[in-house]
JSON list of C-alpha atoms and ligand atoms in Angstrom, two decimals:
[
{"chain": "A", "resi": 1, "resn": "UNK", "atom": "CA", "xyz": [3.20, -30.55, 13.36]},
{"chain": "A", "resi": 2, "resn": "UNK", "atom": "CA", "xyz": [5.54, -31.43, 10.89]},
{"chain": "A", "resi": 3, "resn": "UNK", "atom": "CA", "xyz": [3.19, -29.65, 8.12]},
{"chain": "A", "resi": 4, "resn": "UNK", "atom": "CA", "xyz": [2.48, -26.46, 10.22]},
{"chain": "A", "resi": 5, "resn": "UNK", "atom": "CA", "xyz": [3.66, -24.16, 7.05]},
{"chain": "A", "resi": 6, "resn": "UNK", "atom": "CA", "xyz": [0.54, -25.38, 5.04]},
{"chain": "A", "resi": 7, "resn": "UNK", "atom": "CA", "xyz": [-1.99, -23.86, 6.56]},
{"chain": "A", "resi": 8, "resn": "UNK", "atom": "CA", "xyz": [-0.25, -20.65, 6.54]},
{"chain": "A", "resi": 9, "resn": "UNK", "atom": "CA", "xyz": [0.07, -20.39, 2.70]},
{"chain": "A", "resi": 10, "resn": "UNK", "atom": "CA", "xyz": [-4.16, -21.82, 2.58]},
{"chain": "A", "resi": 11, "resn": "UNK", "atom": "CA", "xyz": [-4.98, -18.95, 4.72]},
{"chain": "A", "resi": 12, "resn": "UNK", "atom": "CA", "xyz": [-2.72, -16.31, 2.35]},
{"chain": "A", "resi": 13, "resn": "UNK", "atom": "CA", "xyz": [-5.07, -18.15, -0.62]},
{"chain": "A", "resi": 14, "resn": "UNK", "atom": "CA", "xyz": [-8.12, -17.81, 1.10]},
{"chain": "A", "resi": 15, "resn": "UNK", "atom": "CA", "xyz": [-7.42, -14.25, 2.00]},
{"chain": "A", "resi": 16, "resn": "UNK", "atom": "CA", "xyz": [-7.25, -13.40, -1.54]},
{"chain": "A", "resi": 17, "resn": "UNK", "atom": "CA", "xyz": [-10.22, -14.47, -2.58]},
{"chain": "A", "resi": 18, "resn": "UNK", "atom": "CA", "xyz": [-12.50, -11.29, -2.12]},
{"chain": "A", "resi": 19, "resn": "UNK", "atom": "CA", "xyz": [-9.38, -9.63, -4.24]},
{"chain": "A", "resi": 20, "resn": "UNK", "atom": "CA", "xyz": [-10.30, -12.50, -7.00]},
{"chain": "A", "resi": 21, "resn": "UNK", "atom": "CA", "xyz": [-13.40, -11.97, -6.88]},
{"chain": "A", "resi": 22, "resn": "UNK", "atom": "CA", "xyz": [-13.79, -8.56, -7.54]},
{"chain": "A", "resi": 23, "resn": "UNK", "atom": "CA", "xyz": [-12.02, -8.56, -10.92]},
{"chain": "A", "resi": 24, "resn": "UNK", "atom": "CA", "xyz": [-11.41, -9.90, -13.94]},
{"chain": "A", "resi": 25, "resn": "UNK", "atom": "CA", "xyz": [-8.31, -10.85, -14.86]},
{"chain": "A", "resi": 26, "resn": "UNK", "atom": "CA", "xyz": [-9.17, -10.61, -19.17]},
{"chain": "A", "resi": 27, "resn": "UNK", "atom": "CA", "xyz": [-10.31, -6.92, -18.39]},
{"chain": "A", "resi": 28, "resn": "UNK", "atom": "CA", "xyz": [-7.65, -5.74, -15.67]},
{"chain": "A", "resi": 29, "resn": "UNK", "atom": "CA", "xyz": [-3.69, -5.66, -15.95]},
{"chain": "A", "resi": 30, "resn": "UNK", "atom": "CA", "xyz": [-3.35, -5.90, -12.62]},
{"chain": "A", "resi": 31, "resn": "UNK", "atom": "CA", "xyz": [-1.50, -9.23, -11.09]},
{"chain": "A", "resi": 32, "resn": "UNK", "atom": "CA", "xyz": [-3.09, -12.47, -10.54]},
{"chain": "A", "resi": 33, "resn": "UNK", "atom": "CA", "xyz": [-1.70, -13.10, -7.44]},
{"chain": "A", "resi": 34, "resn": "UNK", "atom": "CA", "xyz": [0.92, -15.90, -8.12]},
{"chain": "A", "resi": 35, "resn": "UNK", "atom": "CA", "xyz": [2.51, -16.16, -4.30]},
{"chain": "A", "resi": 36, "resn": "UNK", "atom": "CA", "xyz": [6.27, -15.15, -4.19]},
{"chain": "A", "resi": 37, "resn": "UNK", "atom": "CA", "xyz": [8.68, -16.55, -2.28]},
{"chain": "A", "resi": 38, "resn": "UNK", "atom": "CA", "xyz": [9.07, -14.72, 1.03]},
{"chain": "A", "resi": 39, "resn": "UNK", "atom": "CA", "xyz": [12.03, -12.30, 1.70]},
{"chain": "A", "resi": 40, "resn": "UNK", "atom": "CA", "xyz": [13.49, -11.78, 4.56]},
{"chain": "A", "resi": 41, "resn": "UNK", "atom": "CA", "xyz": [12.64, -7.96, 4.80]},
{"chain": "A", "resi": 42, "resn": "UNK", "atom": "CA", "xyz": [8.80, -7.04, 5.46]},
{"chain": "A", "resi": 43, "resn": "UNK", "atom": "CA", "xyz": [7.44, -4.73, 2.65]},
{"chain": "A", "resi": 44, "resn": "UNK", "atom": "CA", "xyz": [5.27, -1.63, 2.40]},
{"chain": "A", "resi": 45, "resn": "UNK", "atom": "CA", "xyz": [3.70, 0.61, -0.52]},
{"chain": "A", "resi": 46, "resn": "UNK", "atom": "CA", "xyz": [1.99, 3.10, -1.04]},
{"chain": "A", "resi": 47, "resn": "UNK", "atom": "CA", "xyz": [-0.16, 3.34, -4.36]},
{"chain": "A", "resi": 48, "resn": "UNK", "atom": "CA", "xyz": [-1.87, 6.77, -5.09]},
{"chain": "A", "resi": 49, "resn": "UNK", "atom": "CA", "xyz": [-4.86, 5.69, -6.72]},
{"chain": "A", "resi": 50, "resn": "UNK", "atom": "CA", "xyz": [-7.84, 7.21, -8.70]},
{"chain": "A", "resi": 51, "resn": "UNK", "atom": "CA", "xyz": [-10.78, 5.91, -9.39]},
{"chain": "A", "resi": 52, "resn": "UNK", "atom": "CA", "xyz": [-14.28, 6.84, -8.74]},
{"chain": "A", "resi": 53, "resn": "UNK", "atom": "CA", "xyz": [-12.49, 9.12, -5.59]},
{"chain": "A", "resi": 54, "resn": "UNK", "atom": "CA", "xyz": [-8.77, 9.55, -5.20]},
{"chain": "A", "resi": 55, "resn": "UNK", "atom": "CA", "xyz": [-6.83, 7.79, -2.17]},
{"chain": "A", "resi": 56, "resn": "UNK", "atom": "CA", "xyz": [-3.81, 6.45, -1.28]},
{"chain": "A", "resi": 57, "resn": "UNK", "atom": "CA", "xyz": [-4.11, 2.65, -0.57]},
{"chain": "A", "resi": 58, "resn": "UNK", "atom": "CA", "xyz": [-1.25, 2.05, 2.06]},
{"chain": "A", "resi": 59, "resn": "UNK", "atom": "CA", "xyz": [0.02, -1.55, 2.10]},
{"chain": "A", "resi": 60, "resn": "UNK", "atom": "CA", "xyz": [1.61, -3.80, 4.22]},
{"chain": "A", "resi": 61, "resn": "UNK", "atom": "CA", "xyz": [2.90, -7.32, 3.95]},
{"chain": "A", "resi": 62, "resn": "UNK", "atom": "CA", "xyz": [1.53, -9.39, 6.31]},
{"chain": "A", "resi": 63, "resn": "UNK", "atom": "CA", "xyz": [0.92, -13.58, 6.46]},
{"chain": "A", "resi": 64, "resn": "UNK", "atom": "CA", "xyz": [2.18, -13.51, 2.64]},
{"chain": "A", "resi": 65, "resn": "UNK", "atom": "CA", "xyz": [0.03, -10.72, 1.11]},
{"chain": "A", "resi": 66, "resn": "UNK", "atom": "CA", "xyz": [-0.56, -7.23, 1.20]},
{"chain": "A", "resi": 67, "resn": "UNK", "atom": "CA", "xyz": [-2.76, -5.78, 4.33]},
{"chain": "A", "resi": 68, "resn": "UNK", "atom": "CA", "xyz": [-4.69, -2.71, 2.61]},
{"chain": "A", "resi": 69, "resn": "UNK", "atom": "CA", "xyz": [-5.92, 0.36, 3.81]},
{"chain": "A", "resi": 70, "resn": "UNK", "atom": "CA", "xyz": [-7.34, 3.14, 1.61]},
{"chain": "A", "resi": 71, "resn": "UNK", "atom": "CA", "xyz": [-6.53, 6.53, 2.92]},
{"chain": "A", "resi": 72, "resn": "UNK", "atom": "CA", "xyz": [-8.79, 9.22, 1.38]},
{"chain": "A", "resi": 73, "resn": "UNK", "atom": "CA", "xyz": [-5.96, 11.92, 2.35]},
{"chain": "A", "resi": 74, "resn": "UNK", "atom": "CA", "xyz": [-2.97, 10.29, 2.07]},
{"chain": "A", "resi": 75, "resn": "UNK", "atom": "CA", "xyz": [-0.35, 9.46, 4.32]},
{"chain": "A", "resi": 76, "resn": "UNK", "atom": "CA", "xyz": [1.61, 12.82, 6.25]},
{"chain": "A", "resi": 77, "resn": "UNK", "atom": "CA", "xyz": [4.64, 12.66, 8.33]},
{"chain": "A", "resi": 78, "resn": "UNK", "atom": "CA", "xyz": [2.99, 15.61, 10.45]},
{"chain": "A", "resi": 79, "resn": "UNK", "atom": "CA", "xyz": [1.96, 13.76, 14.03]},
{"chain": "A", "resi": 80, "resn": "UNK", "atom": "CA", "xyz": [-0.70, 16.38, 14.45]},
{"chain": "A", "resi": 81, "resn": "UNK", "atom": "CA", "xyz": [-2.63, 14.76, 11.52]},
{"chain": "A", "resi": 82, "resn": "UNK", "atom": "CA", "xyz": [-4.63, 11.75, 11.80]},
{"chain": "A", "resi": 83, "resn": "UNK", "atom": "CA", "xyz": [-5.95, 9.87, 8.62]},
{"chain": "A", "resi": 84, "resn": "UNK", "atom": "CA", "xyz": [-8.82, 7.91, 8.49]},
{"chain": "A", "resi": 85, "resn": "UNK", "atom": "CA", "xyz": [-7.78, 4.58, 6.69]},
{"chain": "A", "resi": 86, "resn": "UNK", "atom": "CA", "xyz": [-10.21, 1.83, 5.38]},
{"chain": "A", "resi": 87, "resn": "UNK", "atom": "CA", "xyz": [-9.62, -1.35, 5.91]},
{"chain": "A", "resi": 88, "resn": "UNK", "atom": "CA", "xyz": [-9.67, -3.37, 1.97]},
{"chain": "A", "resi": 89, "resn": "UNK", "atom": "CA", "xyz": [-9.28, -6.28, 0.82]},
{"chain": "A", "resi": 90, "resn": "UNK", "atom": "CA", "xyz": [-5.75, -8.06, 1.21]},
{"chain": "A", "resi": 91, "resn": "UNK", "atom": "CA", "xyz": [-3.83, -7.95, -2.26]},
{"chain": "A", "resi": 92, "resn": "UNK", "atom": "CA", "xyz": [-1.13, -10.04, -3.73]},
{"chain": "A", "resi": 93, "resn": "UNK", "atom": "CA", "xyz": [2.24, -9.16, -2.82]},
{"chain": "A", "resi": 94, "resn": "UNK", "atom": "CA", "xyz": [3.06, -8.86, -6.43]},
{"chain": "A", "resi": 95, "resn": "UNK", "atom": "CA", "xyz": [0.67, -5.70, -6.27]},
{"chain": "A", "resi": 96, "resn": "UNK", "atom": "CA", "xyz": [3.12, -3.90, -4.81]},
{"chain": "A", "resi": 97, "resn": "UNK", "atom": "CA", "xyz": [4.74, -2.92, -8.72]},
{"chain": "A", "resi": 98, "resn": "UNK", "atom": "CA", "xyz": [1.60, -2.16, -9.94]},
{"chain": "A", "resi": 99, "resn": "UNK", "atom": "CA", "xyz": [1.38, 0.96, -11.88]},
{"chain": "A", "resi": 100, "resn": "UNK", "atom": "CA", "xyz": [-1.13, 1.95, -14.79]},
{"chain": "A", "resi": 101, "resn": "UNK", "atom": "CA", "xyz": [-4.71, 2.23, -15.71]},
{"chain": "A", "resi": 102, "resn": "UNK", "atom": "CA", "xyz": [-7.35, 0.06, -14.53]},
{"chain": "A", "resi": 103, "resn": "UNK", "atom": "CA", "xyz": [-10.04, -0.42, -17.84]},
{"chain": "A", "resi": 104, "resn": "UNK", "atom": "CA", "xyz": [-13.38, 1.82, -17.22]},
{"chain": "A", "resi": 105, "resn": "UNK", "atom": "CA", "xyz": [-16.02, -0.90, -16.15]},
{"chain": "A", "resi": 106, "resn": "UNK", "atom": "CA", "xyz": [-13.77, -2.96, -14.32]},
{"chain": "A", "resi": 107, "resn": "UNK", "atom": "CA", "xyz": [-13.50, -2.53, -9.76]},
{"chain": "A", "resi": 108, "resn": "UNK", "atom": "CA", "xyz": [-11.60, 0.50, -9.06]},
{"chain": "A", "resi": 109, "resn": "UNK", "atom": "CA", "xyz": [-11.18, 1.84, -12.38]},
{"chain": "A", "resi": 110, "resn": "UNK", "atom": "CA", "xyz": [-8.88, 4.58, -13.26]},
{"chain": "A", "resi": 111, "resn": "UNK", "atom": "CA", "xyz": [-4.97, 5.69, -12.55]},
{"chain": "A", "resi": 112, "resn": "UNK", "atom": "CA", "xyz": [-2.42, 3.97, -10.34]},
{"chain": "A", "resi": 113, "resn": "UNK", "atom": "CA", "xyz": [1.24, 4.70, -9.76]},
{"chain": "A", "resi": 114, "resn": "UNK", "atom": "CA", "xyz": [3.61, 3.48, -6.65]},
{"chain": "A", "resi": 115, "resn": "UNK", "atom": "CA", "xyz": [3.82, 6.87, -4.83]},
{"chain": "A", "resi": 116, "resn": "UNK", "atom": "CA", "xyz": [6.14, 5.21, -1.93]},
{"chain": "A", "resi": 117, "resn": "UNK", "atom": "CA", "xyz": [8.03, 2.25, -1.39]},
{"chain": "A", "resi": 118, "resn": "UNK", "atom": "CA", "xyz": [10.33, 0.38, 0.80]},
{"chain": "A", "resi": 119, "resn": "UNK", "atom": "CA", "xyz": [10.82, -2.14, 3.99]},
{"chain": "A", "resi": 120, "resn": "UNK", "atom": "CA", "xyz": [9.32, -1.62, 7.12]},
{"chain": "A", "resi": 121, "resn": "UNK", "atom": "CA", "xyz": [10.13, -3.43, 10.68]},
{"chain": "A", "resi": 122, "resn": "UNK", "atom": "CA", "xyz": [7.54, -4.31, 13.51]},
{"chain": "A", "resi": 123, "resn": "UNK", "atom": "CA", "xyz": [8.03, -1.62, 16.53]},
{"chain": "A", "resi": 124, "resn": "UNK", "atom": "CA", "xyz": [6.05, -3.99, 18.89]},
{"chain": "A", "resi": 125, "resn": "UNK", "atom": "CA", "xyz": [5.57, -7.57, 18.60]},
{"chain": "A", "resi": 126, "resn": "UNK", "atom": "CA", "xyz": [6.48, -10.14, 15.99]},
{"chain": "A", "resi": 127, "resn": "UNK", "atom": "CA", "xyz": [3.91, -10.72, 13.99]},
{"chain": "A", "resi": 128, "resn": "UNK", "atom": "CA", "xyz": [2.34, -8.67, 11.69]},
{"chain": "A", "resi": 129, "resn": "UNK", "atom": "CA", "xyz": [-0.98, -10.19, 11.04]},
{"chain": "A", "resi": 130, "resn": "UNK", "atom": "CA", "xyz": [-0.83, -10.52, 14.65]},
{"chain": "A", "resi": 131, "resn": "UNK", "atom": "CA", "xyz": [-0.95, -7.40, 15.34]},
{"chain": "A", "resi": 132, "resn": "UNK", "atom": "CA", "xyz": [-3.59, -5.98, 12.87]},
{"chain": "A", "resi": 133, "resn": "UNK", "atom": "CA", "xyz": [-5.60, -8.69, 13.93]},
{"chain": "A", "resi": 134, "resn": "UNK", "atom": "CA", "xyz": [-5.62, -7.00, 17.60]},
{"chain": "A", "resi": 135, "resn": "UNK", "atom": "CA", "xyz": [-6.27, -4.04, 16.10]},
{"chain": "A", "resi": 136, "resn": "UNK", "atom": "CA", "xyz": [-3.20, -2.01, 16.63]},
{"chain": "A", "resi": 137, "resn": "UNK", "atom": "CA", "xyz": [0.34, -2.26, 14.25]},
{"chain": "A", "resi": 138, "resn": "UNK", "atom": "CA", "xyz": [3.51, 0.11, 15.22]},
{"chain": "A", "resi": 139, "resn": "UNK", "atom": "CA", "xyz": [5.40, -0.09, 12.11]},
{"chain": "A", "resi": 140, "resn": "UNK", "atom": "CA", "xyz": [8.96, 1.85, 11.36]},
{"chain": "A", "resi": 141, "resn": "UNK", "atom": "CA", "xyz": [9.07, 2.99, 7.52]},
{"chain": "A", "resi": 142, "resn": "UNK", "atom": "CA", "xyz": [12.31, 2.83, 5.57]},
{"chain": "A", "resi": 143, "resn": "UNK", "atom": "CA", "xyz": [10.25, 4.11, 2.29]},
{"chain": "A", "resi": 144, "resn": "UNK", "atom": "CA", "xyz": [11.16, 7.16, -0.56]},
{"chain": "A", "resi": 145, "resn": "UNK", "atom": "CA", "xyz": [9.15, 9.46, 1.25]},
{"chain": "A", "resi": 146, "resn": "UNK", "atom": "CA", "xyz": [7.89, 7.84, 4.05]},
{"chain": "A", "resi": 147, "resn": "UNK", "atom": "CA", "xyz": [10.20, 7.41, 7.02]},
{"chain": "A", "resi": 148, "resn": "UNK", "atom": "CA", "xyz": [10.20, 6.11, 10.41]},
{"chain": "A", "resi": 149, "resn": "UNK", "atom": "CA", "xyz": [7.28, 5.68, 12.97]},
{"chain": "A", "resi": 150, "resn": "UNK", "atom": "CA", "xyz": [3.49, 5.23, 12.01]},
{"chain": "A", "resi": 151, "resn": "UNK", "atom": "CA", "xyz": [0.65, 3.49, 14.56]},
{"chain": "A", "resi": 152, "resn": "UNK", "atom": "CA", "xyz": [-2.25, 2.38, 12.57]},
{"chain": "A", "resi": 153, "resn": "UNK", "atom": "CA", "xyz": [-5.10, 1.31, 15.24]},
{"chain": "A", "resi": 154, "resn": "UNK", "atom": "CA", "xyz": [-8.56, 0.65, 14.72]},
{"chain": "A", "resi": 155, "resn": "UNK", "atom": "CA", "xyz": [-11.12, 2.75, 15.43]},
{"chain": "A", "resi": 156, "resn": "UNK", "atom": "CA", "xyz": [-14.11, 1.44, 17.96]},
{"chain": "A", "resi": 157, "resn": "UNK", "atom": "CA", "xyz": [-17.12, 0.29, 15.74]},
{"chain": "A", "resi": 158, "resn": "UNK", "atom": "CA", "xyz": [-19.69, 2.41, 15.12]},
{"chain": "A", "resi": 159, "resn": "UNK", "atom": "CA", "xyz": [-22.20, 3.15, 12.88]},
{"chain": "A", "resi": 160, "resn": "UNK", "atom": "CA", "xyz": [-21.95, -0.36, 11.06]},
{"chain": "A", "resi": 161, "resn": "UNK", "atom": "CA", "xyz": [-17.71, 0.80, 10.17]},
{"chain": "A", "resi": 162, "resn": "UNK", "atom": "CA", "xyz": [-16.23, -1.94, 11.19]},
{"chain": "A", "resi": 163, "resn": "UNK", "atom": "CA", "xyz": [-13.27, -1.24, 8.83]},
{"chain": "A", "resi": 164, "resn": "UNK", "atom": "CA", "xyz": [-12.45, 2.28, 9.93]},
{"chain": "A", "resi": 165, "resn": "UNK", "atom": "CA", "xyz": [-8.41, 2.95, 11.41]},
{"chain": "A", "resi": 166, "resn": "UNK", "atom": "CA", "xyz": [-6.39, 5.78, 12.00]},
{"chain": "A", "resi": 167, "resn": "UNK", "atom": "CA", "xyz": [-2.89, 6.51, 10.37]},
{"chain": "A", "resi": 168, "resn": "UNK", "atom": "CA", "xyz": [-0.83, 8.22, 12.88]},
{"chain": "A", "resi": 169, "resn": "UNK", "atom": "CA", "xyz": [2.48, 9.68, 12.11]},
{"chain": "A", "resi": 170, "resn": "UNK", "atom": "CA", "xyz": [4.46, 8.85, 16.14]},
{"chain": "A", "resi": 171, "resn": "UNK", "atom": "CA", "xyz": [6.69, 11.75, 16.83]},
{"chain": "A", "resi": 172, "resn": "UNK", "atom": "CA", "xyz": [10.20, 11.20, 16.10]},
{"chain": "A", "resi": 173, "resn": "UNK", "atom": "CA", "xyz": [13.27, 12.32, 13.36]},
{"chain": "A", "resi": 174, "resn": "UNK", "atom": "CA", "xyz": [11.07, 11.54, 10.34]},
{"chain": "A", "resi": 175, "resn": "UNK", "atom": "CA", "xyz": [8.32, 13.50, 11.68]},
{"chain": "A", "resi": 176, "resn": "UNK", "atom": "CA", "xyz": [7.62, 16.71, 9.90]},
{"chain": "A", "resi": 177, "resn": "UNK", "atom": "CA", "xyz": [5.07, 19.63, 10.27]},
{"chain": "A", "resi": 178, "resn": "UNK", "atom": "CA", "xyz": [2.67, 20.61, 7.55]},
{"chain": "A", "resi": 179, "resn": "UNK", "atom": "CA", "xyz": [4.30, 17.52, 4.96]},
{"chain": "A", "resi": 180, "resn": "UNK", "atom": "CA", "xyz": [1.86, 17.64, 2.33]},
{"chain": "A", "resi": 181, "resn": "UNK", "atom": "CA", "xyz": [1.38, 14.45, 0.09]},
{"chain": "A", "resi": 182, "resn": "UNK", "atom": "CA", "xyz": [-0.11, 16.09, -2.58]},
{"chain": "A", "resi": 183, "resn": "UNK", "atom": "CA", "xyz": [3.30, 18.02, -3.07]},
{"chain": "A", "resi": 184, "resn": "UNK", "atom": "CA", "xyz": [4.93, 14.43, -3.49]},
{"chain": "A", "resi": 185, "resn": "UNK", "atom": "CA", "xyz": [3.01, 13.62, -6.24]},
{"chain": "A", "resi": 186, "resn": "UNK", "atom": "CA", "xyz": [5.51, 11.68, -8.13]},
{"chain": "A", "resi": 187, "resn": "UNK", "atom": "CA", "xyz": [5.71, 7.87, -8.70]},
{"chain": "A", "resi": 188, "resn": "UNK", "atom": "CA", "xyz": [8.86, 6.20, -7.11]},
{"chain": "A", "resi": 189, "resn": "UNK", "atom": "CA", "xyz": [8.67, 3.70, -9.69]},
{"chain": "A", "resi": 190, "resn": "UNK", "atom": "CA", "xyz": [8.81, 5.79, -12.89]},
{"chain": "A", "resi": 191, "resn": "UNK", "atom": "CA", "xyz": [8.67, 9.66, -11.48]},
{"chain": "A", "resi": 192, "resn": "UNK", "atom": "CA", "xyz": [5.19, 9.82, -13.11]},
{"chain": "A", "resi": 193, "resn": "UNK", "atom": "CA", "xyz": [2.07, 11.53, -11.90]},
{"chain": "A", "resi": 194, "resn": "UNK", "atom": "CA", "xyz": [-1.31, 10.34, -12.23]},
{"chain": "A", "resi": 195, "resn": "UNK", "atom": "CA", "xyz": [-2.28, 12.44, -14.92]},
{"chain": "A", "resi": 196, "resn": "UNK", "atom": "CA", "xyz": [0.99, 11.03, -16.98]},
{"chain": "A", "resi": 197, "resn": "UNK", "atom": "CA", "xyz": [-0.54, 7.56, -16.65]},
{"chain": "A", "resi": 198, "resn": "UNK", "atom": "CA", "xyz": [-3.89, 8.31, -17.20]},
{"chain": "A", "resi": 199, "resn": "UNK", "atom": "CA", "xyz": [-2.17, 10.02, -20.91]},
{"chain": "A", "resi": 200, "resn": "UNK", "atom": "CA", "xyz": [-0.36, 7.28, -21.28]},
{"chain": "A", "resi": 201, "resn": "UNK", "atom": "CA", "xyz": [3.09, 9.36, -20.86]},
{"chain": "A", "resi": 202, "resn": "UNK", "atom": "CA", "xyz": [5.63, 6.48, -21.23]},
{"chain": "A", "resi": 203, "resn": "UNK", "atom": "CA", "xyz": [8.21, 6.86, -19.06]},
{"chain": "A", "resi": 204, "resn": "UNK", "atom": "CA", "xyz": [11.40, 5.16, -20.85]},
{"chain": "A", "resi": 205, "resn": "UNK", "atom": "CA", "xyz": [12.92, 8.68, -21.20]},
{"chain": "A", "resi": 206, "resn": "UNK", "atom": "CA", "xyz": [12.75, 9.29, -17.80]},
{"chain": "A", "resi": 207, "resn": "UNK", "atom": "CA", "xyz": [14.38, 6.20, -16.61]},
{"chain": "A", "resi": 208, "resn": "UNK", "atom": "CA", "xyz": [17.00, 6.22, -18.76]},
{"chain": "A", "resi": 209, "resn": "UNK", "atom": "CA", "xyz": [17.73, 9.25, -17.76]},
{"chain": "A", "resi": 210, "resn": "UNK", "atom": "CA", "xyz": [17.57, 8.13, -14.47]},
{"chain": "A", "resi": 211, "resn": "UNK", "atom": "CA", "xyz": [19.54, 4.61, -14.82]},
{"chain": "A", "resi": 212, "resn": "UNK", "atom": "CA", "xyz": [22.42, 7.46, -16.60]},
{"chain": "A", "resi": 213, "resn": "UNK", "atom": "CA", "xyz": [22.35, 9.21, -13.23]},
{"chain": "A", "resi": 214, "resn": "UNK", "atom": "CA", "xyz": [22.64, 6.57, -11.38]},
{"chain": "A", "resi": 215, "resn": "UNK", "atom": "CA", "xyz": [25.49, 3.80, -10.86]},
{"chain": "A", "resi": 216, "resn": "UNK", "atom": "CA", "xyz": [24.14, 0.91, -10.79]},
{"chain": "A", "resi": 217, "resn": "UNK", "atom": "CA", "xyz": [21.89, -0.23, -7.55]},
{"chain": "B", "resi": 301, "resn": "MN", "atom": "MN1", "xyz": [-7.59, 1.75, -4.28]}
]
């Protein structure tokens, strides 16, 4: 099988064509798509999102794109809390730096800023789409705000929702009672909030403030 790679990066294509599909590129500043080279780390985001409801899509990279799931509540790190999540459309991996407004009249319009961030490893198995495939992921989180175990698994089909999983925070250090994702409201990206974005707030003040702070990374 001395071409066995191609059909992996066919099936990443083909998977984004529903995400194609829904938009238009002329209307929308959000990526393309180009495909990135892979790194060696898996990554995650989280983008807090507002359009026609507000949701956090969480985001993993899996098979060269971006697995999504659209939260309605958000991601917690309380393990008494679990969130219904809605299996979307994979994304681009370059999606994962998207931050601004989507134009009214195009899909999903409204605000969108990169609320978390980071690497995350496979607790069971070794592959990713694998696993989401079977219906079940363990995933540790090294993220801003989000950190260590979370079980997505899907829920048994019913009433026509096929697409329907739970986010479940696992119990361990990075667990934490009552955590609130609407008091991290912030962007990791750029510190703004959704209603900076959606006034346009630029936020070259705050990052040079920020790079100041900071040396080097
Ligand atoms: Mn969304």
């Amino acid at each position: 099988m001395p071409h066995a790679h191609r059909s992996t990066s066919t099936t990443s294509r083909g998977s984004l064509r529903r995400y194609a599909q829904k938009r238009d590129f002329a209307q929308t500043p959000e990526p393309k798509g180009q495909k990135l080279p892979r790194g060696r780390a898996l990554r995650f985001v989280v983008q807090k999102h507002r359009a026609s409801h507000l949701h956090y899509d969480f985001r993993l990279e899996a098979d060269g794109v971006l697995k999504s799931w659209a939260v309605p509540k958000g991601p917690t790190l309380d393990p008494k809390e679990r969130r219904l999540a809605m299996q979307v459309e994979d994304h681009p991996l370059d999606y994962r730096d998207f931050e601004g407004v989507i134009p009214k009249g195009n899909y999903g319009a409204g605000q969108v800023i990169v609320w978390d961030r980071g690497t995350y490893k496979l607790a069971e198995g070794t592959n990713p789409a694998a696993e989401i495939g079977r219906g079940k992921i363990k995933v540790i989180l090294h993220g801003k705000k989000l950190g260590g175990m979370f079980t997505l698994v899907r829920m048994r089909p019913r009433d026509g929702s096929e697409n329907a999983w739970l986010l479940i925070k696992d119990k361990d250090a990075g667990a934490e009672s009552g955590w609130d994702p609407e008091r991290h409201s912030e962007s990791v990206k750029t510190g703004r909030t959704l209603d900076d974005v959606a006034e346009s707030r630029h936020a070259a003040k705050w990052q040079s403030n920020r790079t100041a702070a900071r040396s080097g990374r």
